[in-house]
């Protein structure tokens, strides 16, 4: 089952489709990606991994 071509829709249908695509979640302005937040999460994950490794080493699992 493939997609329908644009010629198969009436002009009224195309206007309704364009209205849906350009509204709601499709037209939300998003903030730019913040690399500082990514770096912060990397630090948190590394700290938790280090703490888990130290704990495992203290109980003799490593």
mmCIF file of C-alpha atoms in Angstrom:
data_model
loop_
_atom_site.group_PDB
_atom_site.id
_atom_site.type_symbol
_atom_site.label_atom_id
_atom_site.label_comp_id
_atom_site.label_asym_id
_atom_site.label_seq_id
_atom_site.Cartn_x
_atom_site.Cartn_y
_atom_site.Cartn_z
ATOM 1 C CA UNK A 1 0.000 0.000 0.000
ATOM 2 C CA UNK A 2 1.655 3.230 -1.157
ATOM 3 C CA UNK A 3 1.044 6.897 -0.606
ATOM 4 C CA UNK A 4 -1.471 8.714 -2.766
ATOM 5 C CA UNK A 5 -0.140 11.287 -5.200
ATOM 6 C CA UNK A 6 -1.110 14.925 -4.837
ATOM 7 C CA UNK A 7 -3.176 14.795 -8.038
ATOM 8 C CA UNK A 8 -5.603 12.315 -6.427
ATOM 9 C CA UNK A 9 -6.773 14.920 -3.879
ATOM 10 C CA UNK A 10 -9.265 17.666 -4.584
ATOM 11 C CA UNK A 11 -8.244 21.263 -3.955
ATOM 12 C CA UNK A 12 -10.511 21.323 -0.886
ATOM 13 C CA UNK A 13 -8.785 18.236 0.522
ATOM 14 C CA UNK A 14 -5.341 19.740 -0.108
ATOM 15 C CA UNK A 15 -6.326 22.917 1.773
ATOM 16 C CA UNK A 16 -7.521 20.833 4.733
ATOM 17 C CA UNK A 17 -4.287 18.833 4.702
ATOM 18 C CA UNK A 18 -2.191 22.006 4.606
ATOM 19 C CA UNK A 19 -4.264 23.427 7.458
ATOM 20 C CA UNK A 20 -3.595 20.391 9.657
ATOM 21 C CA UNK A 21 0.105 20.206 8.826
ATOM 22 C CA UNK A 22 0.626 23.921 9.579
ATOM 23 C CA UNK A 23 -1.220 23.881 12.910
ATOM 24 C CA UNK A 24 -0.911 22.273 16.304
ATOM 25 C CA UNK A 25 2.259 20.380 17.125
ATOM 26 C CA UNK A 26 3.594 20.871 13.601
ATOM 27 C CA UNK A 27 4.008 24.636 14.059
ATOM 28 C CA UNK A 28 5.408 24.809 17.597
ATOM 29 C CA UNK A 29 8.420 27.067 17.987
ATOM 30 C CA UNK A 30 11.189 25.141 19.680
ATOM 31 C CA UNK A 31 14.148 26.453 21.621
ATOM 32 C CA UNK A 32 17.600 25.807 20.165
ATOM 33 C CA UNK A 33 19.468 22.752 21.394
ATOM 34 C CA UNK A 34 21.624 23.458 24.455
ATOM 35 C CA UNK A 35 24.913 21.576 24.470
ATOM 36 C CA UNK A 36 25.581 22.721 28.042
ATOM 37 C CA UNK A 37 22.627 20.638 29.238
ATOM 38 C CA UNK A 38 23.948 17.615 27.334
ATOM 39 C CA UNK A 39 27.344 18.125 28.961
ATOM 40 C CA UNK A 40 25.680 18.338 32.409
ATOM 41 C CA UNK A 41 23.866 15.019 31.832
ATOM 42 C CA UNK A 42 27.141 13.448 30.713
ATOM 43 C CA UNK A 43 28.757 14.562 33.994
ATOM 44 C CA UNK A 44 25.855 13.131 36.041
ATOM 45 C CA UNK A 45 25.973 9.770 34.232
ATOM 46 C CA UNK A 46 29.754 9.582 34.595
ATOM 47 C CA UNK A 47 29.538 10.399 38.321
ATOM 48 C CA UNK A 48 26.887 7.730 38.900
ATOM 49 C CA UNK A 49 28.926 5.197 36.937
ATOM 50 C CA UNK A 50 32.017 6.047 38.964
ATOM 51 C CA UNK A 51 30.083 5.727 42.227
ATOM 52 C CA UNK A 52 28.722 2.346 41.147
ATOM 53 C CA UNK A 53 32.226 1.183 40.214
ATOM 54 C CA UNK A 54 33.631 2.334 43.579
ATOM 55 C CA UNK A 55 30.817 0.584 45.428
ATOM 56 C CA UNK A 56 31.352 -2.638 43.471
ATOM 57 C CA UNK A 57 35.083 -2.440 44.162
ATOM 58 C CA UNK A 58 34.505 -1.888 47.901
ATOM 59 C CA UNK A 59 32.379 -5.033 48.204
ATOM 60 C CA UNK A 60 34.823 -7.095 46.138
ATOM 61 C CA UNK A 61 32.740 -7.527 43.009
ATOM 62 C CA UNK A 62 35.407 -5.999 40.769
#
